[in-house]
Short mmCIF file of C-alpha atoms and ligand atoms in Angstrom, two decimals:
data_model
loop_
_atom_site.label_atom_id
_atom_site.label_comp_id
_atom_site.label_asym_id
_atom_site.label_seq_id
_atom_site.Cartn_x
_atom_site.Cartn_y
_atom_site.Cartn_z
CA MET A 10 -0.69 15.15 22.42
CA PRO A 11 -0.54 17.84 19.94
CA THR A 12 -1.97 21.43 21.26
CA ALA A 13 -1.97 23.26 17.61
CA PRO A 14 -5.16 23.14 15.81
CA PRO A 15 -4.99 21.23 13.14
CA PRO A 16 -4.50 22.44 9.57
CA GLN A 17 -6.60 23.30 7.05
CA PHE A 18 -6.72 21.83 3.60
CA PRO A 19 -8.89 22.26 0.66
CA ALA A 20 -12.27 21.53 -0.10
CA GLY A 21 -12.85 18.07 -1.12
CA PHE A 22 -9.50 17.09 -0.32
CA ARG A 23 -9.77 12.97 0.38
CA TRP A 24 -9.56 11.36 4.34
CA GLY A 25 -9.28 7.59 4.09
CA VAL A 26 -8.28 4.29 5.79
CA SER A 27 -6.25 1.83 3.92
CA THR A 28 -6.41 -2.14 4.19
CA SER A 29 -5.73 -5.34 2.12
CA ALA A 30 -7.35 -8.35 1.61
CA TYR A 31 -4.96 -11.22 2.69
CA GLN A 32 -4.00 -8.78 6.00
CA ILE A 33 -7.99 -8.40 7.17
CA GLU A 34 -10.38 -10.81 5.66
CA GLY A 35 -10.06 -14.34 6.47
CA ALA A 36 -11.93 -17.01 5.71
CA VAL A 37 -9.11 -18.31 2.73
CA ALA A 38 -11.42 -21.04 1.87
CA GLU A 39 -14.64 -20.27 1.29
CA ASP A 40 -16.86 -19.56 -1.37
CA GLY A 41 -14.65 -20.59 -3.92
CA ARG A 42 -11.52 -18.84 -3.10
CA GLY A 43 -8.68 -19.90 -4.51
CA THR A 44 -4.75 -20.30 -3.15
CA SER A 45 -3.13 -17.09 -3.13
CA ILE A 46 1.47 -17.28 -2.56
CA TRP A 47 0.61 -16.18 0.58
CA ASP A 48 -1.49 -18.77 1.71
CA THR A 49 1.40 -21.34 1.12
CA PHE A 50 4.10 -19.07 1.89
CA ALA A 51 2.56 -18.16 5.66
CA HIS A 52 1.63 -22.04 5.84
CA SER A 53 5.29 -22.86 5.34
CA PRO A 54 7.23 -23.59 8.44
CA GLY A 55 9.59 -21.06 9.23
CA ARG A 56 8.69 -17.58 7.38
CA VAL A 57 6.51 -15.72 9.38
CA ALA A 58 7.99 -14.33 12.67
CA ASP A 59 4.98 -15.56 15.14
CA GLY A 60 4.09 -18.73 12.86
CA SER A 61 0.62 -17.17 11.99
CA THR A 62 -1.68 -17.24 9.13
CA GLY A 63 -3.82 -15.15 7.10
CA ASP A 64 -6.35 -17.46 7.65
CA VAL A 65 -8.62 -15.70 10.18
CA ALA A 66 -7.12 -12.44 10.30
CA CYS A 67 -9.43 -9.78 11.39
CA ASP A 68 -12.56 -11.93 10.11
CA HIS A 69 -13.12 -9.15 7.63
CA TYR A 70 -14.90 -11.40 5.52
CA HIS A 71 -17.96 -11.71 7.75
CA ARG A 72 -17.58 -9.12 9.37
CA HIS A 73 -17.61 -6.27 7.02
CA ARG A 74 -20.56 -4.38 7.90
CA GLU A 75 -19.54 -3.72 11.77
CA ASP A 76 -15.91 -2.53 9.63
CA VAL A 77 -18.04 -0.17 7.59
CA ALA A 78 -19.72 1.55 10.70
CA LEU A 79 -16.27 1.83 11.88
CA LEU A 80 -15.27 3.63 8.98
CA ALA A 81 -18.90 5.74 8.79
CA GLY A 82 -17.95 7.03 12.66
CA LEU A 83 -14.47 8.06 11.77
CA GLY A 84 -16.27 9.90 9.21
CA VAL A 85 -14.00 9.66 6.09
CA THR A 86 -15.06 10.31 2.99
CA ALA A 87 -12.95 7.33 1.70
CA TYR A 88 -12.12 3.44 2.58
CA ARG A 89 -8.98 1.75 0.25
CA PHE A 90 -9.04 -1.73 0.35
CA SER A 91 -8.21 -4.65 -1.85
CA VAL A 92 -9.51 -7.15 -4.28
CA ALA A 93 -8.08 -10.75 -3.41
CA TRP A 94 -7.19 -11.93 -7.14
CA PRO A 95 -7.85 -15.63 -5.44
CA ARG A 96 -11.59 -14.81 -4.77
CA ILE A 97 -12.62 -13.24 -8.76
CA GLN A 98 -10.04 -16.59 -10.16
CA PRO A 99 -9.36 -18.99 -7.93
CA ALA A 100 -6.65 -20.40 -10.58
CA GLY A 101 -5.82 -17.12 -11.95
CA THR A 102 -7.51 -17.49 -15.15
CA GLY A 103 -10.80 -17.92 -16.40
CA PRO A 104 -14.28 -16.38 -16.08
CA ALA A 105 -15.37 -14.58 -12.43
CA ASN A 106 -16.27 -16.34 -9.76
CA PRO A 107 -19.59 -15.46 -8.92
CA ALA A 108 -19.27 -15.86 -4.91
CA GLY A 109 -16.09 -13.59 -4.82
CA LEU A 110 -17.96 -11.08 -7.00
CA ASP A 111 -20.42 -10.81 -4.39
CA PHE A 112 -18.62 -9.82 -1.55
CA TYR A 113 -16.42 -7.08 -2.86
CA ASP A 114 -20.49 -6.08 -4.25
CA ARG A 115 -21.75 -5.92 -1.14
CA LEU A 116 -19.10 -4.29 0.66
CA VAL A 117 -19.20 -1.19 -2.05
CA ASP A 118 -22.89 -1.10 -1.20
CA ASP A 119 -22.43 -0.72 2.04
CA LEU A 120 -19.42 1.74 1.71
CA LEU A 121 -21.62 4.03 -0.30
CA ALA A 122 -24.30 3.62 1.49
CA ALA A 123 -22.50 4.68 4.84
CA GLY A 124 -21.41 8.03 2.67
CA VAL A 125 -17.82 6.67 2.11
CA ASP A 126 -16.21 6.24 -1.47
CA PRO A 127 -14.83 2.94 -2.56
CA VAL A 128 -11.08 2.92 -3.45
CA ALA A 129 -10.56 -0.23 -5.01
CA THR A 130 -6.67 -1.96 -5.39
CA LEU A 131 -6.99 -4.74 -7.70
CA TYR A 132 -3.83 -6.27 -6.30
CA HIS A 133 -2.03 -6.51 -3.23
CA TRP A 134 0.48 -9.22 -3.41
CA ASP A 135 -1.69 -12.09 -3.55
CA LEU A 136 -1.16 -13.87 -6.54
CA PRO A 137 -2.86 -16.62 -7.00
CA GLN A 138 -0.78 -19.81 -6.49
CA PRO A 139 -1.15 -21.02 -9.89
CA LEU A 140 -0.13 -19.00 -11.32
CA GLU A 141 2.96 -18.62 -9.30
CA ASP A 142 4.07 -21.96 -10.34
CA ALA A 143 3.97 -21.08 -13.47
CA GLY A 144 6.88 -18.31 -13.32
CA GLY A 145 4.23 -15.62 -10.99
CA TRP A 146 5.55 -11.91 -11.78
CA LEU A 147 8.45 -13.12 -13.71
CA ALA A 148 6.73 -14.52 -16.61
CA ARG A 149 5.55 -12.09 -18.76
CA ASP A 150 2.33 -13.73 -19.23
CA ALA A 151 1.33 -12.82 -15.41
CA ALA A 152 1.04 -9.14 -16.79
CA GLU A 153 -2.09 -10.50 -19.41
CA ARG A 154 -3.45 -12.54 -16.99
CA PHE A 155 -3.68 -9.50 -14.35
CA ALA A 156 -5.70 -7.21 -17.28
CA ALA A 157 -8.02 -9.70 -17.71
CA TYR A 158 -8.43 -10.18 -13.88
CA ALA A 159 -8.99 -6.36 -13.95
CA ASP A 160 -11.52 -6.90 -16.43
CA LEU A 161 -13.35 -9.26 -14.63
CA VAL A 162 -13.88 -6.98 -11.73
CA ALA A 163 -14.20 -3.44 -13.45
CA ALA A 164 -16.93 -4.78 -15.63
CA ARG A 165 -18.91 -5.96 -11.84
CA LEU A 166 -17.70 -2.47 -9.70
CA GLY A 167 -17.01 -0.09 -12.53
CA ASP A 168 -20.41 1.67 -12.30
CA ARG A 169 -19.41 2.69 -8.54
CA VAL A 170 -15.93 2.59 -7.33
CA LYS A 171 -14.57 5.86 -7.07
CA LEU A 172 -10.59 5.47 -7.36
CA TRP A 173 -9.21 2.35 -8.67
CA ILE A 174 -5.30 1.58 -7.80
CA THR A 175 -3.63 -1.25 -10.23
CA LEU A 176 -0.62 -2.29 -8.03
CA ASN A 177 0.44 -1.70 -4.35
CA GLU A 178 3.90 -1.55 -3.81
CA PRO A 179 5.74 -3.28 -6.92
CA PHE A 180 9.00 -2.71 -5.22
CA VAL A 181 8.32 -3.79 -2.50
CA HIS A 182 6.86 -7.09 -4.25
CA MET A 183 9.64 -7.43 -6.51
CA SER A 184 12.43 -6.94 -3.87
CA LEU A 185 11.02 -9.03 -0.77
CA GLY A 186 8.63 -11.50 -2.87
CA TYR A 187 11.35 -12.48 -5.67
CA GLY A 188 14.59 -10.59 -4.35
CA THR A 189 15.32 -11.41 -0.82
CA GLY A 190 12.46 -13.62 -0.14
CA GLU A 191 11.40 -12.38 2.83
CA HIS A 192 8.25 -12.45 1.14
CA ALA A 193 5.51 -14.49 -0.54
CA PRO A 194 6.88 -15.96 -3.05
CA GLY A 195 10.35 -16.38 -1.15
CA ARG A 196 12.32 -16.34 -4.10
CA THR A 197 15.90 -15.15 -4.09
CA LEU A 198 16.58 -13.78 -6.81
CA LEU A 199 18.57 -10.43 -5.81
CA PHE A 200 18.67 -8.05 -9.60
CA ASP A 201 17.69 -11.50 -11.57
CA ALA A 202 14.24 -10.02 -9.90
CA PHE A 203 13.75 -7.31 -12.64
CA PRO A 204 11.59 -9.02 -14.93
CA VAL A 205 8.98 -8.80 -12.13
CA ALA A 206 9.29 -4.96 -12.56
CA HIS A 207 8.76 -4.94 -16.23
CA HIS A 208 5.49 -7.41 -15.85
CA GLN A 209 3.94 -5.95 -12.96
CA LEU A 210 4.04 -2.32 -14.80
CA LEU A 211 3.33 -4.06 -18.49
CA GLY A 212 0.17 -5.68 -16.19
CA HIS A 213 -0.29 -2.18 -14.89
CA GLY A 214 -0.63 -0.36 -17.68
CA LEU A 215 -2.59 -3.62 -19.59
CA ALA A 216 -4.66 -2.73 -16.43
CA VAL A 217 -5.09 0.85 -16.57
CA ALA A 218 -6.62 0.22 -20.69
CA ALA A 219 -8.62 -2.12 -19.29
CA LEU A 220 -10.40 -0.12 -16.90
CA ARG A 221 -10.92 2.83 -19.22
CA ALA A 222 -13.17 0.33 -21.53
CA ARG A 223 -15.05 -0.51 -18.70
CA THR A 224 -15.36 2.63 -16.29
CA ALA A 225 -15.00 6.26 -16.24
CA GLY A 226 -13.79 6.05 -12.71
CA PRO A 227 -10.09 7.77 -12.08
CA VAL A 228 -6.75 5.14 -12.49
CA ALA A 229 -3.89 5.43 -9.84
CA ILE A 230 -0.93 3.09 -8.81
CA ALA A 231 0.02 3.12 -5.29
CA ASN A 232 4.21 3.17 -4.91
CA ASN A 233 6.12 3.07 -1.52
CA TYR A 234 8.44 5.83 -1.84
CA SER A 235 11.69 6.31 0.37
CA PRO A 236 13.73 9.95 0.38
CA VAL A 237 17.52 8.72 0.17
CA ARG A 238 19.25 10.24 2.93
CA VAL A 239 22.86 9.94 1.73
CA LEU A 240 25.59 9.16 5.01
CA GLY A 241 28.58 10.00 4.25
CA ASP A 242 30.30 12.82 1.92
CA THR A 243 31.88 10.73 -0.25
CA ASP A 244 31.56 10.42 -4.53
CA ALA A 245 30.94 6.90 -3.84
CA ASP A 246 28.09 7.84 -0.98
CA ARG A 247 26.75 9.90 -2.83
CA ALA A 248 27.03 7.18 -6.18
CA ALA A 249 25.50 4.83 -4.08
CA GLY A 250 22.70 7.30 -2.84
CA ALA A 251 21.47 8.17 -6.69
CA ALA A 252 21.52 3.93 -7.51
CA TYR A 253 18.79 3.80 -3.82
CA GLU A 254 16.53 6.08 -5.22
CA ALA A 255 16.68 5.42 -8.59
CA LEU A 256 16.46 1.63 -7.50
CA HIS A 257 13.36 2.11 -4.88
CA ASN A 258 11.75 5.83 -6.14
CA ARG A 259 12.64 6.01 -10.01
CA LEU A 260 12.39 2.43 -11.20
CA PHE A 261 8.09 2.28 -10.87
CA THR A 262 8.05 5.98 -11.16
CA ASP A 263 9.87 7.26 -14.74
CA PRO A 264 8.41 4.70 -17.01
CA LEU A 265 4.97 5.41 -15.72
CA LEU A 266 5.94 8.74 -16.34
CA GLY A 267 6.95 8.20 -19.73
CA ARG A 268 10.91 8.46 -19.30
CA GLY A 269 11.62 4.93 -19.39
CA TYR A 270 13.61 2.96 -17.13
CA PRO A 271 16.42 4.73 -15.82
CA ASP A 272 19.56 4.02 -16.69
CA GLY A 273 21.06 0.47 -15.39
CA THR A 274 18.05 -0.45 -13.35
CA LEU A 275 16.78 -3.01 -15.50
CA ALA A 276 19.55 -6.27 -15.46
CA ASP A 277 17.71 -7.43 -18.68
CA PRO A 278 16.63 -5.62 -20.72
CA SER A 279 15.52 -8.01 -23.21
CA VAL A 280 12.09 -8.08 -21.28
CA VAL A 281 11.28 -5.05 -22.85
CA ARG A 282 9.52 -5.61 -25.92
CA ASP A 283 8.21 -2.81 -28.68
CA GLY A 284 5.01 -1.13 -27.67
CA ASP A 285 5.33 -2.03 -23.86
CA LEU A 286 7.03 1.40 -22.52
CA ALA A 287 4.08 3.02 -23.99
CA THR A 288 1.52 0.55 -22.19
CA ILE A 289 3.13 1.48 -19.62
CA ALA A 290 3.13 5.30 -19.58
CA ALA A 291 -0.74 5.32 -20.59
CA PRO A 292 -1.49 8.51 -18.78
CA ILE A 293 -3.38 7.87 -15.32
CA ASP A 294 -5.20 10.40 -12.87
CA VAL A 295 -3.85 9.88 -9.52
CA LEU A 296 -0.18 9.49 -8.54
CA GLY A 297 -0.46 7.20 -5.31
CA VAL A 298 2.59 7.84 -2.20
CA ASN A 299 2.40 5.29 0.05
CA TYR A 300 5.37 6.37 2.64
CA TYR A 301 6.57 5.35 5.88
CA ASN A 302 10.09 6.65 6.07
CA PRO A 303 13.31 7.55 4.45
CA THR A 304 16.41 5.53 4.34
CA GLY A 305 19.66 5.74 4.94
CA VAL A 306 22.58 4.61 2.23
CA ARG A 307 26.11 4.94 2.20
CA ALA A 308 28.88 3.41 -0.25
CA PRO A 309 28.98 -0.37 0.09
CA ALA A 310 32.08 -2.32 1.63
CA GLU A 311 34.65 -4.13 -0.22
CA GLY A 312 33.38 -6.83 -2.38
CA SER A 313 29.85 -6.26 -1.63
CA PRO A 314 27.00 -7.51 -4.52
CA LEU A 315 25.05 -4.10 -3.83
CA PRO A 316 25.85 -0.50 -5.17
CA PHE A 317 24.68 0.60 -1.77
CA GLU A 318 24.86 -0.36 1.57
CA LEU A 319 21.64 0.36 3.69
CA ALA A 320 22.00 2.30 7.19
CA PRO A 321 19.89 3.91 9.40
CA VAL A 322 18.58 7.11 9.72
CA GLU A 323 18.99 8.90 13.38
CA GLY A 324 17.81 11.16 14.97
CA TYR A 325 13.83 10.65 15.06
CA PRO A 326 11.32 8.90 17.31
CA ARG A 327 10.99 4.94 16.17
CA THR A 328 7.90 2.88 15.86
CA ALA A 329 8.06 -0.66 17.21
CA PHE A 330 8.73 -1.83 13.65
CA ASP A 331 11.95 0.56 14.60
CA TRP A 332 11.54 2.65 11.62
CA PRO A 333 12.26 6.10 11.94
CA VAL A 334 9.51 9.11 12.75
CA ALA A 335 10.05 11.17 9.69
CA PRO A 336 7.23 13.61 8.91
CA ASP A 337 9.72 15.98 7.03
CA GLY A 338 10.57 12.86 5.14
CA LEU A 339 7.52 13.15 3.89
CA ARG A 340 7.29 16.82 2.52
CA GLU A 341 10.75 16.18 1.22
CA LEU A 342 9.19 12.93 -0.39
CA LEU A 343 6.33 15.28 -2.35
CA GLY A 344 8.78 18.05 -3.02
CA TRP A 345 11.27 15.37 -4.77
CA LEU A 346 8.62 13.96 -7.22
CA ARG A 347 7.46 17.77 -7.82
CA GLY A 348 11.44 18.38 -8.88
CA THR A 349 11.52 15.48 -10.60
CA TYR A 350 8.89 15.36 -12.60
CA GLY A 351 7.51 18.54 -13.01
CA ASP A 352 4.70 18.85 -15.51
CA ALA A 353 4.21 15.06 -16.06
CA LEU A 354 3.68 14.28 -12.33
CA PRO A 355 -0.53 13.93 -12.05
CA PRO A 356 -2.07 14.81 -9.02
CA VAL A 357 -0.89 12.82 -5.72
CA GLU A 358 -2.86 10.77 -3.07
CA ILE A 359 -1.04 9.68 -0.11
CA THR A 360 -2.12 6.30 -0.38
CA GLU A 361 -0.97 4.54 3.19
CA SER A 362 0.78 6.26 5.82
CA GLY A 363 0.95 5.09 9.40
CA CYS A 364 2.79 3.36 12.37
CA ALA A 365 3.07 -0.17 14.50
CA TYR A 366 3.30 0.18 18.28
CA ASP A 367 2.44 -2.21 21.30
CA ASP A 368 -0.94 -0.76 21.50
CA ARG A 369 -2.95 -2.88 23.86
CA PRO A 370 -5.98 -1.75 26.12
CA GLY A 371 -5.54 -0.58 29.65
CA PRO A 372 -7.04 -1.27 33.24
CA ASP A 373 -10.04 0.81 31.86
CA GLY A 374 -10.60 -1.13 28.56
CA ARG A 375 -9.12 1.84 26.70
CA VAL A 376 -6.45 1.93 23.70
CA HIS A 377 -4.13 4.85 24.40
CA ASP A 378 -2.31 5.68 21.71
CA PRO A 379 -0.38 9.01 21.73
CA GLU A 380 2.70 8.02 19.82
CA ARG A 381 0.09 7.23 16.60
CA ILE A 382 -1.59 10.77 17.20
CA ALA A 383 2.05 12.46 16.94
CA TYR A 384 2.43 10.92 14.18
CA LEU A 385 -0.41 11.32 12.32
CA ASP A 386 -0.32 15.06 13.42
CA GLY A 387 3.23 15.37 12.20
CA HIS A 388 2.81 13.73 8.83
CA LEU A 389 -0.95 15.84 8.20
CA ARG A 390 1.43 19.22 8.70
CA ALA A 391 3.90 18.18 6.58
CA VAL A 392 1.49 17.35 3.89
CA ARG A 393 -0.36 21.06 4.35
CA ALA A 394 3.64 21.65 4.29
CA ALA A 395 3.79 20.22 0.46
CA LEU A 396 0.87 21.97 -0.45
CA ASP A 397 1.67 24.90 0.36
CA ASP A 398 5.45 24.44 -1.74
CA GLY A 399 3.30 24.14 -4.71
CA VAL A 400 2.34 19.79 -4.50
CA ASP A 401 -1.13 19.06 -5.83
CA VAL A 402 -1.76 16.63 -2.88
CA ARG A 403 -5.32 15.25 -2.69
CA GLY A 404 -6.19 13.01 -0.20
CA TYR A 405 -4.64 11.21 2.57
CA PHE A 406 -5.25 7.95 3.73
CA VAL A 407 -3.92 5.96 7.11
CA TRP A 408 -2.99 2.74 6.94
CA SER A 409 -4.43 0.88 8.82
CA LEU A 410 -8.35 1.26 10.00
CA LEU A 411 -7.42 -2.00 12.06
CA ASP A 412 -4.94 -3.51 13.14
CA ASN A 413 -4.36 -6.73 10.99
CA TRP A 414 -2.15 -9.51 10.02
CA GLU A 415 1.27 -7.83 8.96
CA TRP A 416 3.21 -10.55 6.37
CA ALA A 417 6.51 -11.46 7.59
CA GLU A 418 5.84 -10.14 11.04
CA GLY A 419 2.77 -11.86 11.40
CA PHE A 420 0.20 -10.29 14.30
CA THR A 421 3.16 -9.32 15.96
CA LYS A 422 2.82 -5.20 14.49
CA ARG A 423 -0.42 -3.21 15.29
CA PHE A 424 -1.12 0.00 12.49
CA GLY A 425 -4.88 0.13 13.45
CA LEU A 426 -6.29 3.08 14.55
CA VAL A 427 -8.66 -0.20 15.69
CA HIS A 428 -7.76 -2.58 18.02
CA VAL A 429 -8.04 -5.83 17.35
CA ASP A 430 -8.23 -8.69 19.71
CA TYR A 431 -7.26 -11.37 17.91
CA ALA A 432 -8.69 -14.12 20.36
CA THR A 433 -12.44 -12.70 20.08
CA GLN A 434 -12.54 -10.91 17.42
CA ALA A 435 -13.05 -7.33 19.46
CA ARG A 436 -12.62 -4.37 17.73
CA THR A 437 -12.24 -1.35 20.57
CA PRO A 438 -10.97 2.32 18.55
CA LYS A 439 -7.91 3.84 19.69
CA SER A 440 -7.61 7.38 20.99
CA SER A 441 -6.34 8.11 17.71
CA TYR A 442 -9.81 7.19 16.45
CA ALA A 443 -11.22 10.03 17.97
CA TRP A 444 -8.44 12.21 17.36
CA LEU A 445 -8.27 11.84 13.58
CA ARG A 446 -12.95 11.57 13.65
CA ASP A 447 -12.33 14.67 15.26
CA THR A 448 -9.35 16.18 12.83
CA ILE A 449 -11.04 15.23 9.92
CA ALA A 450 -14.41 17.22 11.19
CA ALA A 451 -12.76 20.14 12.18
CA THR A 452 -10.98 20.62 9.08
CA ARG A 453 -14.48 20.37 7.16
CA GLY A 454 -15.89 22.80 9.03
CA GLU A 455 -17.63 20.23 10.95
CA PRO A 456 -18.07 20.54 15.03
CA ALA A 457 -16.83 17.89 17.07
CA ARG A 458 -19.04 14.23 17.09
O1 IFM B 7 0.63 -3.37 5.78
C1 IFM B 7 1.25 -3.21 4.79
C2 IFM B 7 0.80 -2.53 3.91
O2 IFM B 7 0.86 -4.31 2.86
C3 IFM B 7 1.55 -2.47 2.14
N1 IFM B 7 2.36 -0.78 2.82
C4 IFM B 7 2.85 -1.07 4.37
C5 IFM B 7 1.62 -1.69 5.10
C6 IFM B 7 3.30 -1.85 6.49
O3 IFM B 7 3.73 -2.53 6.39
#
């Protein structure tokens, strides 16, 4: 357990937790919801480690009031959830399904009544299957469809959502969903997946315009970043590091901040039409930063189809995902963003930060997770250090409120501050929940609850 008192954060610093629709909601066939690419993928044999699906997940669709009470008890000022596109437009086009909007309307109202600001992500990877059948994000039309969907959601919730996030981790969606096939929709196009980058970014830009027309609320995107650690001392190693950095950290940031695509990243530049880059570079109010770990990179072996080789970063404790626990990487990353983009960098919020461990109830029924406490303590100190370095960080969201359905890993990875027994749906706050509650209270100058 950390012994030093928690660092102080500026007044108004946003404290939050994050989730996403398919990972927690369940109720996949209720109230007119359509099928998403993740329904299709999870139901395809061999795609998910434990053979599970998100059909029920944490049953949040039916238990959201209990989950809002957990948020209120935690003392967070914000909750980041995602809206399931197939609940709003079952086929990905056409008018809104009122029952789908009603669910998020109730959730938003319940959050506000509990004193928690709603932060809505419009797309956390659950593309309506009919749009995938029409080409998915490889097709330019997906960008237009996304903006139309954003307009429908903003028309209903725009008066109450406190921060809009267009896309979650477009790099991960492109690379695992369309590049290597480990995620839905399971396509294995490698570098031919690059149109997915452009069409997601174009969808983001068009959605920003739709949101601006409907709401005064601030707008963001949540990118996944990983500071690059070059393993090796040759020019070829350094070139590999630069190539990976362009792909992972700059491909989805340079165009957003007005720099166009990094050289060499778009295999087929013909997908970029006149005016697209200006649409993509529409000003945003916040850059969402999802951070988990640094990436080790070195020169590829002779004959490799990739311009880099990835390798483990050693010297850190590791999570159950075998990811290094490297809070210094968060400070480094925030410094890199500030150093690379300078005054073009908008205020930053850490929209995801968290860790998986094999948490289970002890004989006393409690769930003790000291590793997660150490993780959070270290990462909060890294944010404090970045503030001291001059980076404008305005918030920190823990991934995740609940243990949930971790994509291709199914139920085998637990990221929650709250343990979920998937057989009974019993929620048990872990010791990290109590620690974070007390930390938030202390940093806000309130007595521990
Ligand atoms: O669970 C995911 C989330 O959906 C996106 N960011 C990373 C998390 C942990 O893998």
